[in-house]
Coordinates of C-alpha atoms in Angstrom, one line a residue:
M203 CA -51.3 27.8 -20.8
I204 CA -52.1 31.4 -20.4
P205 CA -54.3 32.3 -17.0
R206 CA -57.6 33.7 -17.8
E207 CA -58.4 37.2 -17.0
D208 CA -61.5 36.6 -16.5
I209 CA -60.8 33.0 -13.8
F210 CA -58.3 34.4 -11.8
S211 CA -57.9 37.8 -9.6
A212 CA -55.3 40.2 -9.8
Y213 CA -54.4 38.8 -6.6
D214 CA -54.0 35.1 -7.9
N215 CA -51.7 36.3 -10.6
A216 CA -49.9 38.8 -8.5
F217 CA -48.9 35.5 -6.4
A218 CA -48.5 33.9 -9.8
G219 CA -45.8 35.8 -10.5
L220 CA -43.8 36.4 -6.9
M221 CA -43.8 32.5 -6.9
C222 CA -41.8 32.0 -10.1
R223 CA -39.7 34.9 -9.6
L224 CA -38.9 33.2 -6.5
A225 CA -38.4 30.2 -7.5
G226 CA -35.6 31.6 -10.2
G227 CA -38.1 31.6 -13.4
D228 CA -41.5 31.4 -14.9
G229 CA -42.1 27.4 -14.4
T230 CA -45.5 27.1 -16.8
L231 CA -46.7 24.5 -13.7
L232 CA -45.9 26.3 -10.8
A233 CA -47.2 29.3 -12.0
I234 CA -50.5 27.7 -12.9
A235 CA -51.0 25.8 -9.4
A236 CA -49.4 28.4 -7.8
R237 CA -53.0 30.3 -9.3
L238 CA -55.3 27.6 -8.6
A239 CA -54.4 27.4 -4.4
S240 CA -54.6 31.2 -4.3
N241 CA -57.8 31.1 -6.4
R242 CA -58.9 28.0 -4.6
T243 CA -58.8 29.0 -1.4
A244 CA -60.9 31.7 -1.9
A245 CA -63.1 30.0 -3.3
G246 CA -63.4 28.4 -0.2
D247 CA -61.3 25.3 -0.5
V248 CA -58.4 24.5 1.6
C249 CA -56.1 23.7 -0.7
L250 CA -55.6 22.2 -3.8
D251 CA -55.9 18.7 -4.8
I252 CA -53.9 18.4 -7.8
A253 CA -54.7 14.5 -8.6
A254 CA -58.4 15.9 -8.6
A255 CA -57.8 19.4 -11.2
A256 CA -55.6 17.5 -13.6
G257 CA -57.2 16.5 -16.7
G258 CA -59.9 18.9 -16.7
G259 CA -61.2 17.8 -12.8
L260 CA -62.2 21.1 -11.9
S261 CA -65.6 22.2 -14.2
E262 CA -64.9 25.9 -12.6
Y263 CA -61.5 26.4 -15.3
P264 CA -61.2 25.3 -19.1
P265 CA -60.0 22.0 -19.6
E266 CA -57.1 23.2 -21.7
L267 CA -55.4 25.4 -18.4
L268 CA -55.0 22.5 -16.4
P269 CA -52.3 20.0 -16.9
E270 CA -53.2 16.4 -17.9
N271 CA -50.0 14.5 -16.1
P272 CA -51.2 14.6 -12.2
G273 CA -48.0 12.7 -11.5
R274 CA -45.8 14.8 -13.9
W275 CA -47.2 18.0 -12.1
I276 CA -46.6 16.5 -8.3
E277 CA -42.7 16.1 -9.6
A278 CA -42.4 19.5 -10.8
L279 CA -43.8 20.9 -7.9
R280 CA -41.6 19.1 -5.6
R281 CA -38.4 20.4 -7.2
S282 CA -39.4 23.5 -7.2
P283 CA -37.7 25.7 -3.9
V284 CA -40.8 27.5 -2.9
V285 CA -43.0 24.3 -2.4
G286 CA -42.0 22.7 0.9
A287 CA -43.1 19.5 2.6
P288 CA -45.8 19.7 6.0
G289 CA -43.7 20.8 8.1
E290 CA -41.3 23.4 6.2
F291 CA -41.3 26.9 5.6
R292 CA -41.8 27.2 1.8
P293 CA -45.0 29.6 0.5
L294 CA -46.4 26.3 -0.8
I295 CA -46.3 22.9 1.2
L296 CA -47.5 19.6 -1.1
D297 CA -48.3 16.7 1.4
A298 CA -48.1 13.0 0.5
K299 CA -51.7 13.4 -1.0
G300 CA -50.7 15.9 -3.8
R301 CA -52.7 18.1 -2.1
L302 CA -51.2 21.9 -2.3
Y303 CA -51.3 24.4 0.4
L304 CA -51.0 28.5 0.6
H305 CA -48.3 28.1 3.6
R306 CA -50.6 29.9 5.9
Y307 CA -53.9 27.1 5.8
W308 CA -51.6 24.3 6.3
K309 CA -50.4 25.8 8.9
Y310 CA -54.3 26.9 10.2
E311 CA -55.3 22.9 9.1
N312 CA -52.3 21.5 11.6
T313 CA -52.6 23.2 14.4
L314 CA -56.8 23.0 14.7
A315 CA -56.3 19.4 13.6
G316 CA -53.7 18.9 16.7
A317 CA -55.5 20.7 18.9
I318 CA -58.9 18.5 18.5
T319 CA -57.2 15.7 18.0
R320 CA -55.0 16.3 21.9
M321 CA -58.5 17.5 22.9
S322 CA -60.3 14.6 22.0
S323 CA -57.7 12.1 23.3
R324 CA -56.6 13.3 27.0
A325 CA -58.4 11.4 29.3
R326 CA -60.1 13.9 32.3
D327 CA -59.3 13.0 35.4
D328 CA -61.4 15.6 37.4
C329 CA -64.7 14.3 36.6
D330 CA -66.6 12.8 39.7
A331 CA -68.1 10.1 37.9
A332 CA -71.0 9.7 40.8
L333 CA -71.7 13.0 40.7
L334 CA -72.1 13.0 37.5
G335 CA -74.3 10.3 37.2
E336 CA -76.4 11.9 40.1
G337 CA -76.6 15.3 38.1
L338 CA -77.9 12.9 34.7
E339 CA -80.5 11.5 36.2
R340 CA -81.9 15.5 37.8
M341 CA -81.0 17.0 34.6
F342 CA -82.5 14.6 32.3
T343 CA -86.3 13.3 33.0
R344 CA -87.1 10.0 31.5
T345 CA -90.2 9.9 29.5
A346 CA -91.1 5.4 29.4
G347 CA -90.8 4.2 26.0
S348 CA -88.5 7.3 24.2
G349 CA -85.4 5.1 23.5
P350 CA -81.7 6.6 24.5
D351 CA -81.7 10.2 25.6
L352 CA -79.0 11.1 23.1
Q353 CA -79.0 14.8 25.6
R354 CA -78.4 12.8 28.2
L355 CA -75.9 11.1 26.5
A356 CA -74.2 14.4 24.8
A357 CA -74.1 15.4 28.3
A358 CA -72.1 12.5 29.7
V359 CA -69.5 13.0 26.7
A360 CA -69.5 16.9 27.5
V361 CA -68.4 16.2 30.9
M362 CA -65.5 12.9 30.4
K363 CA -64.2 15.0 27.6
S364 CA -62.2 17.7 27.1
F365 CA -63.6 18.1 23.5
V366 CA -67.2 17.7 22.1
V367 CA -69.2 18.4 19.2
I368 CA -73.0 18.4 19.8
S369 CA -74.9 18.6 16.3
G370 CA -78.2 18.3 15.0
G371 CA -80.7 20.5 13.6
P372 CA -83.2 22.9 14.4
G373 CA -85.1 22.2 17.6
T374 CA -83.4 19.5 18.8
G375 CA -82.5 20.8 21.8
K376 CA -78.8 21.8 21.5
T377 CA -78.8 24.9 23.5
S378 CA -81.1 23.4 26.1
T379 CA -78.8 20.5 26.6
V380 CA -75.4 22.9 27.1
V381 CA -77.2 24.9 29.5
R382 CA -77.7 21.8 31.2
I383 CA -74.0 20.5 30.9
L384 CA -72.6 23.7 32.1
A385 CA -74.3 23.5 35.3
L386 CA -73.4 19.7 35.1
L387 CA -69.6 21.0 35.1
A388 CA -70.3 24.2 37.7
E389 CA -70.5 21.1 40.2
Q390 CA -68.1 19.1 39.1
A391 CA -66.2 22.4 39.9
L392 CA -67.9 23.7 43.2
A393 CA -67.6 19.7 45.0
S394 CA -63.7 20.1 43.8
G395 CA -63.4 23.6 45.5
R396 CA -63.2 25.6 42.2
R397 CA -65.2 27.7 40.4
M398 CA -65.8 26.9 36.9
R399 CA -65.0 30.1 34.5
A400 CA -67.3 29.3 31.1
A401 CA -67.7 32.0 28.5
L402 CA -70.6 31.5 25.7
A403 CA -69.8 32.6 22.4
A404 CA -70.6 32.3 18.4
P405 CA -69.2 33.3 14.8
T406 CA -71.6 36.3 14.1
G407 CA -73.4 39.0 16.6
K408 CA -76.8 37.6 15.8
A409 CA -76.1 34.1 16.7
A410 CA -75.0 35.3 19.7
V411 CA -78.1 37.1 20.8
R412 CA -79.2 34.2 20.2
L413 CA -77.7 32.2 21.9
Q414 CA -77.0 34.5 24.5
E415 CA -81.4 34.6 24.6
A416 CA -81.5 31.0 25.2
V417 CA -79.1 30.9 28.0
R418 CA -81.0 32.9 30.1
G419 CA -84.3 32.3 29.2
S420 CA -83.2 28.0 30.7
V421 CA -81.1 28.8 33.8
D422 CA -84.1 29.7 36.0
A423 CA -85.7 26.6 35.9
L424 CA -82.2 24.6 36.0
P425 CA -82.7 22.0 38.5
C426 CA -79.8 23.1 40.6
G427 CA -78.8 25.4 43.6
P428 CA -78.1 29.0 43.4
A429 CA -74.5 28.6 43.6
V430 CA -74.1 26.4 40.5
K431 CA -76.8 29.1 38.7
Q432 CA -74.5 31.8 39.4
C433 CA -71.6 30.1 37.3
I434 CA -73.4 29.2 34.4
P435 CA -72.7 33.1 31.8
T436 CA -75.6 34.9 30.5
E437 CA -73.3 36.8 28.1
A438 CA -72.5 35.9 25.0
L439 CA -69.7 37.3 22.6
T440 CA -68.8 37.2 18.9
L441 CA -65.8 34.7 18.4
H442 CA -63.7 37.9 17.6
R443 CA -64.5 39.8 20.2
L444 CA -63.8 37.5 22.5
L445 CA -60.5 36.9 20.8
K446 CA -60.1 40.6 21.0
S447 CA -58.9 41.4 17.2
L448 CA -56.0 43.9 16.6
P449 CA -57.4 46.5 14.4
G450 CA -56.1 46.4 11.0
T451 CA -54.5 42.8 11.4
P452 CA -55.7 39.6 11.1
Y453 CA -54.2 38.4 14.5
F454 CA -56.1 38.9 18.4
R455 CA -54.8 39.7 21.4
H456 CA -56.0 36.2 22.5
N457 CA -53.4 33.3 21.5
A458 CA -51.1 31.0 22.8
G459 CA -48.8 33.4 24.4
N460 CA -52.1 34.6 25.9
P461 CA -54.5 32.5 26.5
L462 CA -58.4 32.9 27.0
P463 CA -59.5 33.1 30.5
Y464 CA -61.5 30.0 30.3
D465 CA -62.0 26.0 31.9
V466 CA -65.2 26.1 29.4
L467 CA -66.2 27.8 26.4
V468 CA -69.2 26.9 24.4
V469 CA -69.5 28.2 21.0
D470 CA -73.0 28.0 19.0
E471 CA -73.7 28.2 15.2
S472 CA -70.0 26.5 14.9
S473 CA -70.5 25.7 10.9
M474 CA -70.1 29.2 10.3
A475 CA -66.5 29.5 11.5
D476 CA -64.2 29.2 9.1
L477 CA -60.8 27.3 9.1
P478 CA -57.9 30.3 10.3
L479 CA -60.7 31.5 13.1
M480 CA -61.5 28.1 14.3
A481 CA -57.6 27.4 14.7
K482 CA -57.0 30.9 16.2
L483 CA -59.5 29.6 18.5
A484 CA -57.9 26.6 19.6
D485 CA -54.9 27.8 19.4
A486 CA -55.6 30.6 22.3
L487 CA -57.4 27.8 24.5
L488 CA -55.9 26.9 28.2
P489 CA -54.3 23.3 27.9
D490 CA -56.5 21.9 30.3
A491 CA -59.8 23.9 28.8
R492 CA -62.7 22.0 27.2
L493 CA -64.2 23.4 23.9
I494 CA -67.6 22.5 23.6
L495 CA -69.0 23.5 19.9
L496 CA -73.0 23.1 19.0
G497 CA -74.2 23.3 15.3
D498 CA -75.6 21.6 12.2
R499 CA -73.2 19.8 10.8
D500 CA -75.5 19.2 7.7
Q501 CA -76.2 23.5 7.3
L502 CA -73.9 25.7 4.8
S503 CA -70.5 26.2 5.7
S504 CA -68.7 29.6 6.3
V505 CA -68.4 31.9 3.1
E506 CA -64.4 31.6 4.0
A507 CA -62.1 28.7 3.4
G508 CA -63.1 25.2 5.2
A509 CA -65.8 23.4 5.9
V510 CA -64.6 22.6 9.7
L511 CA -67.9 21.1 11.4
G512 CA -68.9 18.7 8.9
D513 CA -64.9 17.6 8.6
I514 CA -64.4 17.1 12.0
C515 CA -68.2 15.2 12.2
N516 CA -67.2 13.1 9.3
T517 CA -70.4 13.8 7.8
G518 CA -72.2 11.2 5.6
A519 CA -70.0 8.4 7.6
E520 CA -71.8 6.1 10.1
Q521 CA -70.7 7.1 13.6
Y522 CA -69.5 4.6 16.1
Y523 CA -67.2 5.4 19.6
S524 CA -64.7 3.6 20.7
K525 CA -66.0 -0.1 23.0
R526 CA -64.1 0.8 26.2
F527 CA -65.7 4.6 26.1
A528 CA -69.4 3.3 24.9
A529 CA -69.2 0.8 27.6
A530 CA -68.5 3.7 30.3
L531 CA -71.2 5.9 29.1
A532 CA -73.7 3.5 28.9
G533 CA -73.1 3.4 33.1
L534 CA -73.5 6.5 33.3
T535 CA -76.7 7.4 31.5
K536 CA -78.3 3.9 31.9
D537 CA -79.1 3.9 28.6
P538 CA -77.6 0.7 26.4
P539 CA -74.1 1.1 24.8
P540 CA -74.1 3.5 21.8
A541 CA -72.8 1.8 18.1
S542 CA -69.4 1.0 19.1
R543 CA -65.8 -0.8 17.6
E544 CA -62.5 -1.1 18.6
D545 CA -60.7 0.6 15.4
V546 CA -62.0 4.6 16.0
P547 CA -59.7 7.6 16.1
P548 CA -60.1 9.9 19.1
V549 CA -62.1 12.2 17.6
A550 CA -64.9 9.6 17.5
D551 CA -65.5 9.4 21.4
S552 CA -66.1 13.7 20.5
I553 CA -68.8 13.3 18.9
V554 CA -72.9 13.4 19.2
V555 CA -75.7 13.9 16.9
L556 CA -79.2 14.9 18.1
K557 CA -81.7 13.7 15.9
K558 CA -85.1 13.8 17.8
S559 CA -86.6 17.3 16.6
Y560 CA -88.5 18.8 19.1
R561 CA -90.3 21.5 16.3
F562 CA -90.8 19.8 13.6
D563 CA -92.6 16.4 12.8
E564 CA -90.2 14.0 10.7
T565 CA -93.2 12.0 9.1
G566 CA -94.3 14.9 7.3
G567 CA -93.9 18.8 6.4
I568 CA -91.0 20.4 7.3
G569 CA -89.5 18.3 9.5
A570 CA -89.8 15.2 6.3
L571 CA -88.3 17.7 3.8
A572 CA -85.9 18.8 5.7
R573 CA -84.6 14.7 5.9
A574 CA -85.3 14.2 2.2
V575 CA -83.1 16.7 2.1
R576 CA -80.1 15.6 4.1
E577 CA -79.9 12.9 2.2
G578 CA -79.8 13.9 -0.8
S579 CA -83.5 12.5 -2.0
A580 CA -84.3 14.5 -4.7
G581 CA -87.7 13.0 -6.2
E582 CA -89.3 12.6 -2.0
V583 CA -87.8 16.2 -1.9
L584 CA -90.4 17.4 -5.4
R585 CA -92.9 14.8 -4.1
I586 CA -93.4 16.0 -0.4
L587 CA -93.2 19.4 -2.0
R588 CA -96.4 18.9 -4.6
S589 CA -98.4 17.0 -2.2
G590 CA -99.0 20.8 -1.1
V591 CA -99.5 18.7 3.2
D592 CA -98.6 20.5 5.8
E593 CA -97.5 23.7 5.0
V594 CA -95.0 23.1 2.5
R595 CA -95.2 23.7 -1.2
I596 CA -93.6 24.6 -4.3
R597 CA -94.0 27.0 -7.5
E598 CA -92.1 25.3 -10.4
D599 CA -93.7 28.7 -12.3
V600 CA -91.6 31.8 -10.9
G601 CA -89.2 33.6 -13.5
A602 CA -88.4 36.7 -14.4
E603 CA -91.6 37.4 -16.5
T604 CA -93.8 36.0 -13.7
L605 CA -92.1 37.3 -10.6
G606 CA -93.5 40.6 -9.9
R607 CA -97.4 38.7 -9.8
V608 CA -96.3 36.3 -8.0
L609 CA -94.5 38.5 -5.3
R610 CA -97.6 40.5 -4.8
E611 CA -99.9 37.6 -4.9
T612 CA -97.6 36.1 -1.8
A613 CA -95.7 38.2 0.1
L614 CA -97.1 42.1 -0.2
Q615 CA -99.6 41.5 3.2
G616 CA -96.2 40.5 4.7
L617 CA -93.5 43.2 3.5
A618 CA -97.0 45.7 3.8
A619 CA -97.5 44.7 7.4
I620 CA -93.6 45.9 8.4
A621 CA -94.0 49.3 6.7
A622 CA -97.0 49.9 8.2
E623 CA -96.0 49.5 12.0
C624 CA -94.4 53.1 13.4
E625 CA -93.3 51.5 17.3
P626 CA -90.4 49.1 16.8
L627 CA -91.7 47.2 19.8
E628 CA -94.7 45.7 17.2
V629 CA -92.2 46.3 14.2
F630 CA -89.3 43.6 15.4
P631 CA -91.6 40.1 15.9
R632 CA -93.7 41.0 12.2
M633 CA -90.2 40.8 10.6
G634 CA -89.7 37.5 12.2
E635 CA -92.9 36.2 10.8
Q636 CA -91.7 36.1 7.1
A637 CA -88.7 35.9 5.0
L638 CA -87.5 36.0 1.4
L639 CA -84.7 33.9 1.0
C640 CA -82.6 34.0 -2.2
A641 CA -80.1 31.1 -3.4
V642 CA -77.9 33.7 -5.1
R643 CA -77.2 38.0 -4.9
R644 CA -77.4 38.5 -8.1
G645 CA -80.3 38.1 -11.4
A646 CA -83.9 39.2 -11.0
L647 CA -84.4 35.8 -8.5
G648 CA -81.9 37.1 -6.7
V649 CA -81.5 39.6 -3.4
E650 CA -80.4 42.6 -5.2
G651 CA -83.6 41.6 -8.1
L652 CA -85.2 41.0 -5.2
N653 CA -85.2 43.6 -3.4
D654 CA -85.4 46.2 -6.2
S655 CA -88.6 44.6 -6.9
A656 CA -90.0 44.5 -3.7
E657 CA -89.4 48.2 -3.1
L658 CA -90.6 49.3 -6.4
M659 CA -94.4 47.1 -5.7
L660 CA -94.3 49.2 -2.1
R661 CA -94.0 52.1 -3.8
D662 CA -97.0 51.3 -6.8
E663 CA -99.2 50.5 -3.3
G664 CA -98.1 54.0 -1.9
I665 CA -96.8 52.6 1.3
I666 CA -93.4 53.7 1.0
D667 CA -91.5 56.7 -0.6
P668 CA -87.9 55.3 -1.2
R669 CA -87.5 58.9 -3.4
Q670 CA -84.5 59.0 -0.4
R671 CA -82.2 57.1 1.1
W672 CA -83.9 57.1 4.4
Y673 CA -87.2 56.0 4.5
A674 CA -89.9 55.2 6.7
G675 CA -90.4 51.1 6.9
R676 CA -87.2 50.4 5.2
P677 CA -85.9 47.0 6.5
V678 CA -81.8 47.1 6.8
M679 CA -78.6 44.5 7.5
V680 CA -75.2 45.6 8.8
T681 CA -73.0 43.9 7.2
R682 CA -69.9 44.5 9.3
N683 CA -69.4 44.8 12.9
D684 CA -69.0 47.8 14.6
Y685 CA -68.2 47.1 18.7
S686 CA -68.5 50.9 19.4
L687 CA -72.7 51.3 18.2
G688 CA -72.6 47.7 19.5
V689 CA -74.6 46.8 15.6
F690 CA -72.8 43.2 14.4
N691 CA -72.9 41.5 10.3
G692 CA -76.1 39.8 10.3
D693 CA -78.1 42.4 12.7
I694 CA -81.7 43.0 11.0
G695 CA -83.5 46.6 11.7
V696 CA -85.5 49.0 10.3
I697 CA -85.6 52.7 9.6
L698 CA -89.1 54.7 11.5
D699 CA -90.2 58.0 11.8
G700 CA -90.6 59.6 15.1
A701 CA -90.6 62.7 17.0
D702 CA -86.9 63.3 16.1
G703 CA -87.0 62.2 12.7
L704 CA -86.2 58.7 11.1
R705 CA -83.8 56.4 13.1
A706 CA -82.9 53.3 12.5
W707 CA -83.7 51.1 15.3
F708 CA -82.2 47.1 16.3
P709 CA -83.6 44.7 19.0
S710 CA -81.7 45.1 22.0
R711 CA -80.4 42.1 24.3
D712 CA -82.3 43.0 27.3
G713 CA -85.7 42.8 24.9
G714 CA -86.1 45.9 24.4
A715 CA -85.3 48.6 21.3
R716 CA -82.7 51.0 20.7
S717 CA -81.9 53.0 17.9
L718 CA -79.2 54.6 15.7
M719 CA -79.3 58.3 13.3
P720 CA -79.0 56.1 10.2
R721 CA -75.9 58.0 8.7
L722 CA -74.0 56.4 11.6
L723 CA -75.1 53.2 11.0
P724 CA -71.4 51.0 9.3
E725 CA -72.1 49.1 6.0
H726 CA -75.4 47.7 5.5
E727 CA -78.0 46.7 3.1
T728 CA -82.0 46.9 2.2
V729 CA -83.1 43.2 3.4
Y730 CA -86.1 43.2 2.3
T731 CA -84.6 39.5 1.2
M732 CA -81.5 38.4 2.3
T733 CA -79.0 35.3 1.6
V734 CA -79.5 32.0 2.6
H735 CA -76.1 32.4 4.2
K736 CA -77.4 35.7 5.9
S737 CA -80.4 33.6 7.3
Q738 CA -78.3 31.1 9.1
G739 CA -79.2 31.8 13.1
S740 CA -82.3 32.8 12.0
E741 CA -86.4 31.2 12.4
F742 CA -89.0 32.5 10.6
D743 CA -93.1 31.2 11.0
R744 CA -93.6 31.4 7.0
V745 CA -90.1 31.0 4.5
V746 CA -90.3 31.7 1.1
L747 CA -87.2 30.0 -0.2
I748 CA -86.0 31.3 -4.6
M749 CA -83.9 29.7 -6.4
P750 CA -82.4 31.1 -9.9
E751 CA -84.1 29.6 -13.4
K752 CA -80.7 27.6 -14.2
T753 CA -78.4 25.7 -11.9
S754 CA -75.2 27.4 -10.9
P755 CA -72.4 25.6 -9.1
V756 CA -73.3 27.9 -5.7
L757 CA -76.8 25.3 -5.4
T758 CA -75.8 22.7 -3.0
R759 CA -78.0 20.6 -0.9
E760 CA -76.6 22.3 2.3
L761 CA -77.8 25.5 0.7
V762 CA -81.4 23.9 -0.1
Y763 CA -81.3 22.4 3.4
T764 CA -80.6 25.0 5.3
G765 CA -83.2 27.1 3.2
V766 CA -85.7 24.5 4.4
T767 CA -84.7 24.5 8.3
R768 CA -85.3 28.3 8.4
A769 CA -89.0 27.7 8.6
R770 CA -91.2 27.1 11.7
R771 CA -94.3 27.1 10.7
S772 CA -94.6 26.8 6.6
L773 CA -92.0 26.7 3.5
E774 CA -92.8 27.4 -0.1
I775 CA -90.0 27.0 -2.7
W776 CA -89.7 28.7 -5.7
S777 CA -87.9 26.8 -8.4
P778 CA -87.7 24.8 -11.8
A779 CA -88.2 21.1 -10.5
D780 CA -85.0 20.4 -12.0
V781 CA -83.1 23.1 -10.8
L782 CA -84.3 22.2 -7.3
A783 CA -83.7 18.4 -7.7
S784 CA -79.9 19.2 -8.9
A785 CA -79.3 21.4 -5.8
V786 CA -80.6 18.7 -3.8
E787 CA -78.3 15.8 -5.0
T788 CA -75.0 18.3 -5.1
P789 CA -73.7 18.3 -1.4
V790 CA -70.7 20.9 -0.6
R791 CA -67.2 19.9 -1.7
R792 CA -64.5 21.6 -0.1
T793 CA -61.3 20.5 -0.7
S794 CA -59.1 20.2 2.8
G795 CA -57.1 17.4 4.8
L796 CA -58.9 18.2 8.0
R797 CA -61.2 15.0 7.8
D798 CA -58.4 13.3 6.8
A799 CA -56.4 14.0 10.0
L800 CA -58.5 13.5 12.4
W801 CA -60.3 10.5 10.7
G802 CA -57.4 8.6 8.7
N803 CA -59.8 8.5 6.4

């Protein structure tokens, strides 16, 4: 089995070579396992499932590359001196279920699973039930006939537990709920003579800004005293900035030996956080700290390894609380007990899924489409899109040959409106009106091709003059954090011409605008269109979701769902019906042991 150069990277091959040298020979089964473990981690998996890979089980690789007998393969690996069992210090770790890890990824997974289990298992003895019950009544107004209040339930769980995940789609009130949770926690701390120390964070700069804006916009309206409001943080940081990155290393200043100085940490858009980052965050918490994760478990996972939020939430499984905890929640919320049973793991009592959307009507339009995608019902997705109701539709005729015409018909006006503005505070709202979201980067219907087509179209219309790298009206997206300049991965701005020449303008955290010399910008790209991945954490009045002409492994249910839910008012999908249907029917499957560790599956 000779590795194919077009499949494995130089790093994969070098790693396999090192493992064979350390093992004292060129073991074929070890070599292919090491290459695959390295390659799968780069592709987003946390480990290699030997049984799933054997006999051609991984479609990304030629069948002849993979050993036929998983049992023989596993036994050969167990005999290797570079392969250890969980807890041993070896370069590769093979667990009891035949999952092969790079050691550091096994450690990340073990660290995070252990931290979540400890926090979920620990009973809070600092919760004043009477004060919490009164606070829930004050913070969450009851509406007659509305059924159980899941936001109230989430608040009760967050105060009673050290760890909670609040998941829900756009418009379900995750951020407004967490602001009230922070007020309830501040009340609990002040009642016991302490002052709550809390922090807000998110994986990206853009998500941190949105979290900060949402919290600042909600604090004043809280039904609580000024002393409580003063305890609620109004600045949000990226996780890297919170943990304090050590330049040139994968490590952070805050860790188990130097923990974060907070009693409560809120992390928004947590589906975007990868396994290594979440493990390092958990490792840096104080022993008695609370961790509150917000996010949408059905969204795309992180670009890097792991599907952490989905694994924690046991996505796809029916949700139950323990009998005892369900009864305690019912007593506090005055709602009927949530679904419960005896045999649930500790983490089950830490998950709340908000279901009511205050933005979309679940019976039609974007809400109904999002639900159909989430359920994997390709037929219903196509039916809704083809019905043309409630501002959702599909165009099945868009390809490389028809792209220019369709782009001119549907997107020219929105793109031209951005280039026509001269004042940054007028441009920024325009940039939130329309988004062209691509499923892939390459090809005529990918980000690179669409950006080129959009630029040529605007040039031909005389709207922009792209003869130079910098030109007025060019939208840009930052792709690397630069703390010294205060711009972060995912920040979107625009080049405008002013009295002092061309400047790159970005929204500031106070609602205004700030500018940089274009040549000072860190790594960035033109952003007439962006990938669905890059759009996470953003919303637009109108979204056009553009799929390629052929199916691809990257086209998944989560990608379509994320693209659909970026739209506030209208959505158009450009895709052949079979390509869209295949994506909706293909959920992301990232191999890891985190779900098993937490849920015992």
